[in-house]
Every structure is written in structure tokens, then in C-alpha cells.
Short mmCIF file of C-alpha atoms in Angstrom, two decimals:
data_model
loop_
_atom_site.label_atom_id
_atom_site.label_comp_id
_atom_site.label_asym_id
_atom_site.label_seq_id
_atom_site.Cartn_x
_atom_site.Cartn_y
_atom_site.Cartn_z
CA UNK V 1014 -6.21 5.52 18.58
CA UNK V 1015 -8.44 6.46 15.65
CA UNK V 1016 -7.32 5.22 12.26
CA UNK V 1017 -7.13 6.95 8.91
CA UNK V 1018 -10.57 8.13 7.83
CA UNK V 1019 -11.69 8.44 4.23
CA UNK V 1020 -14.91 9.53 2.59
CA UNK V 1021 -16.90 8.71 0.65
CA UNK V 1022 -16.45 4.93 0.65
CA UNK V 1023 -18.02 4.53 -2.78
CA UNK V 1024 -18.59 6.90 -5.68
CA UNK V 1025 -20.08 6.37 -9.11
CA UNK V 1026 -19.78 9.11 -11.71
CA UNK V 1027 -19.91 9.49 -15.45
CA UNK V 1028 -16.84 10.28 -17.49
CA UNK V 1029 -15.94 13.94 -17.72
CA UNK V 1030 -17.53 14.64 -14.34
CA UNK V 1031 -15.55 15.81 -11.33
CA UNK V 1032 -15.05 14.02 -8.04
CA UNK V 1033 -13.29 14.71 -4.75
CA UNK V 1034 -12.06 12.42 -2.00
CA UNK V 1035 -11.30 13.39 1.55
CA UNK V 1036 -8.77 11.92 4.00
CA UNK V 1037 -8.14 12.57 7.67
CA UNK V 1038 -4.87 10.99 8.81
CA UNK V 1039 -3.96 9.69 12.23
CA UNK V 1040 -3.42 12.58 14.61
CA UNK V 1041 0.20 13.70 14.71
CA UNK V 1042 1.25 11.92 11.54
CA UNK V 1043 3.42 14.22 9.45
CA UNK V 1044 3.32 12.25 6.22
CA UNK V 1045 0.25 11.61 4.10
CA UNK V 1046 0.03 9.50 0.96
CA UNK V 1047 -2.55 9.02 -1.76
CA UNK V 1048 -2.41 5.77 -3.71
CA UNK V 1049 -4.38 4.49 -6.67
CA UNK V 1050 -5.12 0.78 -6.66
CA UNK V 1051 -6.51 -0.57 -9.91
CA UNK V 1052 -8.16 -3.99 -9.72
CA UNK V 1053 -5.55 -6.73 -9.81
CA UNK V 1054 -2.63 -4.39 -9.18
CA UNK V 1055 -0.72 -3.13 -6.20
CA UNK V 1056 -1.15 0.40 -4.90
CA UNK V 1057 0.57 3.09 -6.96
CA UNK V 1058 1.72 6.25 -5.21
CA UNK V 1059 0.06 9.37 -6.61
CA UNK V 1060 1.29 11.99 -4.18
CA UNK V 1061 3.11 12.17 -0.86
CA UNK V 1062 2.96 15.11 1.54
CA UNK V 1063 5.12 15.92 4.51
CA UNK V 1064 3.08 18.29 6.64
CA UNK V 1065 1.59 20.51 3.91
CA UNK V 1066 4.48 20.28 1.45
CA UNK V 1067 4.70 17.86 -1.48
CA UNK V 1068 7.51 15.28 -1.26
CA UNK V 1069 6.69 13.33 -4.42
CA UNK V 1070 4.02 13.77 -7.07
CA UNK V 1071 5.86 12.27 -10.00
CA UNK V 1072 3.07 9.82 -10.83
CA UNK V 1073 0.17 12.21 -10.39
CA UNK V 1074 -1.57 12.98 -13.73
CA UNK V 1075 -1.46 16.69 -13.15
CA UNK V 1076 -3.65 17.57 -16.12
CA UNK V 1077 -6.64 16.07 -14.31
CA UNK V 1078 -5.64 15.21 -10.74
CA UNK V 1079 -4.94 17.68 -7.96
CA UNK V 1080 -4.38 17.31 -4.24
CA UNK V 1081 -3.92 19.55 -1.29
CA UNK V 1082 -3.26 19.09 2.39
CA UNK V 1083 -4.95 21.72 4.45
CA UNK V 1084 -2.86 23.04 7.34
CA UNK V 1085 -0.82 19.85 7.29
CA UNK V 1086 -3.72 17.70 8.47
CA UNK V 1087 -6.68 16.76 6.22
CA UNK V 1088 -6.21 16.19 2.53
CA UNK V 1089 -8.41 16.29 -0.56
CA UNK V 1090 -7.74 14.53 -3.86
CA UNK V 1091 -9.68 15.78 -6.87
CA UNK V 1092 -10.17 14.41 -10.36
CA UNK V 1093 -11.45 16.77 -13.05
CA UNK V 1094 -12.51 15.55 -15.56
CA UNK V 1095 -12.68 11.83 -14.84
CA UNK V 1096 -11.86 9.19 -17.43
CA UNK V 1097 -12.93 5.56 -17.58
CA UNK V 1098 -9.41 4.45 -16.66
CA UNK V 1099 -9.65 6.33 -13.35
CA UNK V 1100 -11.91 3.58 -12.00
CA UNK V 1101 -9.98 2.28 -9.01
CA UNK V 1102 -9.76 2.30 -5.24
CA UNK V 1103 -8.10 5.43 -3.89
CA UNK V 1104 -6.23 4.75 -0.70
CA UNK V 1105 -5.03 7.31 1.78
CA UNK V 1106 -2.27 6.44 4.23
CA UNK V 1107 -0.31 8.27 6.88
CA UNK V 1108 2.92 7.73 8.77
CA UNK V 1109 4.59 9.43 11.65
CA UNK V 1110 7.77 10.69 10.04
CA UNK V 1111 9.19 10.84 6.54
CA UNK V 1112 12.80 9.84 5.97
CA UNK V 1113 12.50 7.01 8.45
CA UNK V 1114 11.43 3.48 7.47
CA UNK V 1115 8.12 4.11 9.09
CA UNK V 1116 4.99 2.04 8.89
CA UNK V 1117 2.17 3.37 6.75
CA UNK V 1118 -1.36 3.16 8.15
CA UNK V 1119 -4.04 2.89 5.50
CA UNK V 1120 -7.62 4.03 5.41
CA UNK V 1121 -10.43 1.82 4.05
CA UNK V 1122 -10.25 3.46 0.62
CA UNK V 1123 -12.74 5.04 -1.75
CA UNK V 1124 -13.94 2.87 -4.60
CA UNK V 1125 -14.49 5.01 -7.70
CA UNK V 1126 -16.44 3.75 -10.69
CA UNK V 1127 -16.41 5.90 -13.81
CA UNK V 1128 -19.14 5.03 -16.34
CA UNK Z 593 14.74 2.25 -10.31
CA UNK Z 594 12.94 0.29 -7.64
CA UNK Z 595 10.76 -2.70 -8.43
CA UNK Z 596 9.05 -5.55 -6.66
CA UNK Z 597 7.98 -8.89 -8.10
CA UNK Z 598 5.52 -11.29 -6.58
CA UNK Z 599 5.77 -14.23 -8.96
CA UNK Z 600 2.62 -16.04 -7.82
CA UNK Z 601 -0.85 -14.62 -8.37
CA UNK Z 602 -2.31 -17.13 -5.93
CA UNK Z 603 -1.01 -19.52 -3.31
CA UNK Z 604 -3.15 -22.39 -2.08
CA UNK Z 605 -2.38 -24.17 1.16
CA UNK Z 606 -4.23 -26.47 3.53
CA UNK Z 607 -4.95 -25.28 7.05
CA UNK Z 608 -2.20 -26.32 9.43
CA UNK Z 609 0.43 -26.52 6.71
CA UNK Z 610 3.30 -24.05 6.40
CA UNK Z 611 2.88 -21.25 3.87
CA UNK Z 612 5.30 -19.17 1.85
CA UNK Z 613 4.48 -16.10 -0.24
CA UNK Z 614 7.37 -15.08 -2.46
CA UNK Z 615 8.79 -11.63 -3.11
CA UNK Z 616 11.88 -10.44 -4.95
CA UNK Z 617 13.00 -6.85 -5.27
CA UNK Z 618 15.35 -4.53 -7.09
CA UNK Z 619 16.63 -1.31 -5.54
CA UNK Z 620 19.87 0.63 -5.47
CA UNK Z 621 21.61 0.51 -2.14
CA UNK Z 622 20.18 -1.06 0.98
CA UNK Z 623 16.44 -1.74 0.91
CA UNK Z 624 13.68 -1.25 3.37
CA UNK Z 625 11.19 -4.09 2.85
CA UNK Z 626 7.60 -4.43 3.99
CA UNK Z 627 4.69 -6.86 3.93
CA UNK Z 628 1.10 -5.68 4.06
CA UNK Z 629 -2.15 -7.68 4.05
CA UNK Z 630 -5.49 -6.63 2.60
CA UNK Z 631 -8.76 -8.20 3.66
CA UNK Z 632 -11.89 -7.74 1.51
CA UNK Z 633 -13.31 -4.21 1.59
CA UNK Z 634 -10.61 -3.06 3.98
CA UNK Z 635 -7.45 -1.05 3.67
CA UNK Z 636 -3.97 -2.49 3.80
CA UNK Z 637 -2.63 -3.53 7.19
CA UNK Z 638 1.04 -3.63 8.13
CA UNK Z 639 2.47 -7.08 8.91
CA UNK Z 640 6.22 -6.60 9.26
CA UNK Z 641 9.26 -4.78 7.95
CA UNK Z 642 12.98 -5.29 7.48
CA UNK Z 643 15.26 -2.34 8.06
CA UNK Z 644 18.57 -3.76 9.17
CA UNK Z 645 19.98 -6.42 11.45
CA UNK Z 646 18.66 -9.94 11.81
CA UNK Z 647 17.59 -11.37 8.48
CA UNK Z 648 14.58 -13.09 10.04
CA UNK Z 649 11.87 -10.63 10.91
CA UNK Z 650 8.85 -11.53 13.00
CA UNK Z 651 5.56 -9.72 12.60
CA UNK Z 652 1.86 -9.76 13.37
CA UNK Z 653 -0.41 -12.84 13.45
CA UNK Z 654 2.52 -15.28 13.58
CA UNK Z 655 3.99 -14.24 10.24
CA UNK Z 656 7.71 -13.89 9.62
CA UNK Z 657 9.87 -13.02 6.65
CA UNK Z 658 13.43 -13.77 5.71
CA UNK Z 659 15.63 -11.19 4.03
CA UNK Z 660 18.12 -12.73 1.61
CA UNK Z 661 20.44 -10.12 0.16
CA UNK Z 662 22.21 -12.41 -2.31
CA UNK Z 663 18.92 -13.56 -3.80
CA UNK Z 664 17.25 -10.14 -3.37
CA UNK Z 665 14.28 -11.86 -1.80
CA UNK Z 666 11.99 -11.24 1.14
CA UNK Z 667 9.63 -14.20 1.34
CA UNK Z 668 6.74 -14.20 3.80
CA UNK Z 669 6.26 -17.34 5.87
CA UNK Z 670 4.07 -18.85 8.53
CA UNK Z 671 4.61 -22.26 10.15
CA UNK Z 672 0.93 -23.19 10.34
CA UNK Z 673 -1.70 -21.55 8.14
CA UNK Z 674 -5.18 -20.60 9.32
CA UNK Z 675 -8.30 -20.21 7.20
CA UNK Z 676 -8.46 -16.63 8.49
CA UNK Z 677 -5.10 -15.93 6.83
CA UNK Z 678 -6.86 -16.00 3.45
CA UNK Z 679 -6.33 -12.53 2.02
CA UNK Z 680 -4.31 -10.50 -0.47
CA UNK Z 681 -0.66 -9.97 0.47
CA UNK Z 682 1.55 -7.17 -0.81
CA UNK Z 683 5.30 -6.90 -0.67
CA UNK Z 684 6.79 -3.40 -0.83
CA UNK Z 685 10.26 -1.89 -1.08
CA UNK Z 686 11.75 1.50 -0.38
CA UNK Z 687 15.28 2.64 -0.99
CA UNK Z 688 17.04 3.20 2.31
CA UNK Z 689 19.00 6.27 3.32
CA UNK Z 690 17.14 9.09 1.68
CA UNK Z 691 14.59 7.17 -0.31
CA UNK Z 692 10.99 8.24 0.05
CA UNK Z 693 8.79 6.41 -2.40
CA UNK Z 694 7.45 2.97 -1.51
CA UNK Z 695 6.84 0.62 -4.43
CA UNK Z 696 4.28 -2.16 -4.02
CA UNK Z 697 4.14 -5.49 -5.77
CA UNK Z 698 1.03 -6.64 -7.63
CA UNK Z 699 -0.06 -8.82 -4.74
CA UNK Z 700 -0.50 -12.53 -4.06
CA UNK Z 701 -3.83 -13.99 -3.08
CA UNK Z 702 -3.49 -16.57 -0.33
CA UNK Z 703 -6.22 -19.16 -0.07
CA UNK Z 704 -6.17 -21.44 2.96
CA UNK Z 705 -8.46 -24.44 2.71
CA UNK Z 706 -9.99 -26.00 5.81
#
């Protein structure tokens, strides 16, 4: 079974530039999550989708971050414009069903450096 | 509000000795509790979870965790540590019965010395 795929693995940009991350979840997984993991901290949920609907985006900085899940499968997370404090690893995860205590399967992450 | 505390930034243990990584939580109602491990340059991997039932949960790679409701703890344990267990460990909690958001702790780095 293929795991969660993310690209790119690394990205370096200057502040005020835009960046986009892509995630392909495990086939058949209804729920998709984007987390931000700042160095030395645990992952923080940015947004959670069930199929192509948003379940929770309470911690997503909506003035600069946006996310969509195309046809309930792939997802893109965008930052525009980036700030220095956005430097972090962005993790995508998927799980089979929402509402159940299901296991989340994580991708390798995208390490973003904002200069 | 949900929260998770991992009181130790780092745990050092000699290979072959038992290890414990501590976790305490706060959540309304019954919790769902998880442990994940993160190896360098890799995503988080699921180790084990507590949903209901037996307080001692067994997981991957010989790890187990004990749910203690009175102490609101969910400590991760292994009887005999391996050097390959050296990694970053995260405890996570989700509110049961209708809860959706999973909250992660800050992580504990486990270092196993040969």
C-alpha cells in the first residue's frame, strides 16, 4: 500500500513570496489533515478535510493560508505572502474515517525555510 | 480545551534497560490517546492507541502504554530499549464521542546509549 505522498520535500523562499505544497493521501482515505510543525514543537493542526469538505480550520491563518482538496483526493496548501515565522515542516496526514478514533498516516513533510 | 504535556524534553537510557516516556493529558469526557514516533527526516509513524477497554495497550516495536484515568496519564514503556529506538516521541489526545481535533504534545527525544 502506497503511503501519503508530499511534494516538494524542501522549499526555500524569501518573505512575501508565495508557496504551495501538494499532498496525495492513501487511496480510499476520507480524511486529510495539514499540520504545521515548528522546530522543537509538536504538530499543530491547520486544517482537516473530510472528503472535500472542511471539518476544522480554526487554527489556519486565513489571511495568508489557504487549502483545498480537489475532488476529495489530492490537496494543496498555499501560503501567500509568506512570513519568517512560517518556517516549519508542513505535514500532511490521512485517515480512513472521521469520527472514529482512527490512526493517522503521515507523509514525509515539506520543510519550508522563509528568508 | 484539550491539552497534552510531555514533561521531559529528553530521556536517556542504556540499551537493554527499560524505558518510560511520560505523558499527561487534559480533555473533557473520555479521551482517545495516541503515541507516534518520528525518525530524522521522516514523517510521524503510529505506535499505539487507547480507545477503551484494557488500560495496558500494546503497540508496534515492542512498545506498550498504560492508561491511568485517575492520574490522567498515558506513559509509553518498553521493557528493553534498543539503540534503534532513539527518536522523537509524541503523545496525542482527542476527545472521544464526537471530538475531531487531535492535539499533540511537544515531543520527547529518546536517546538510547549502546
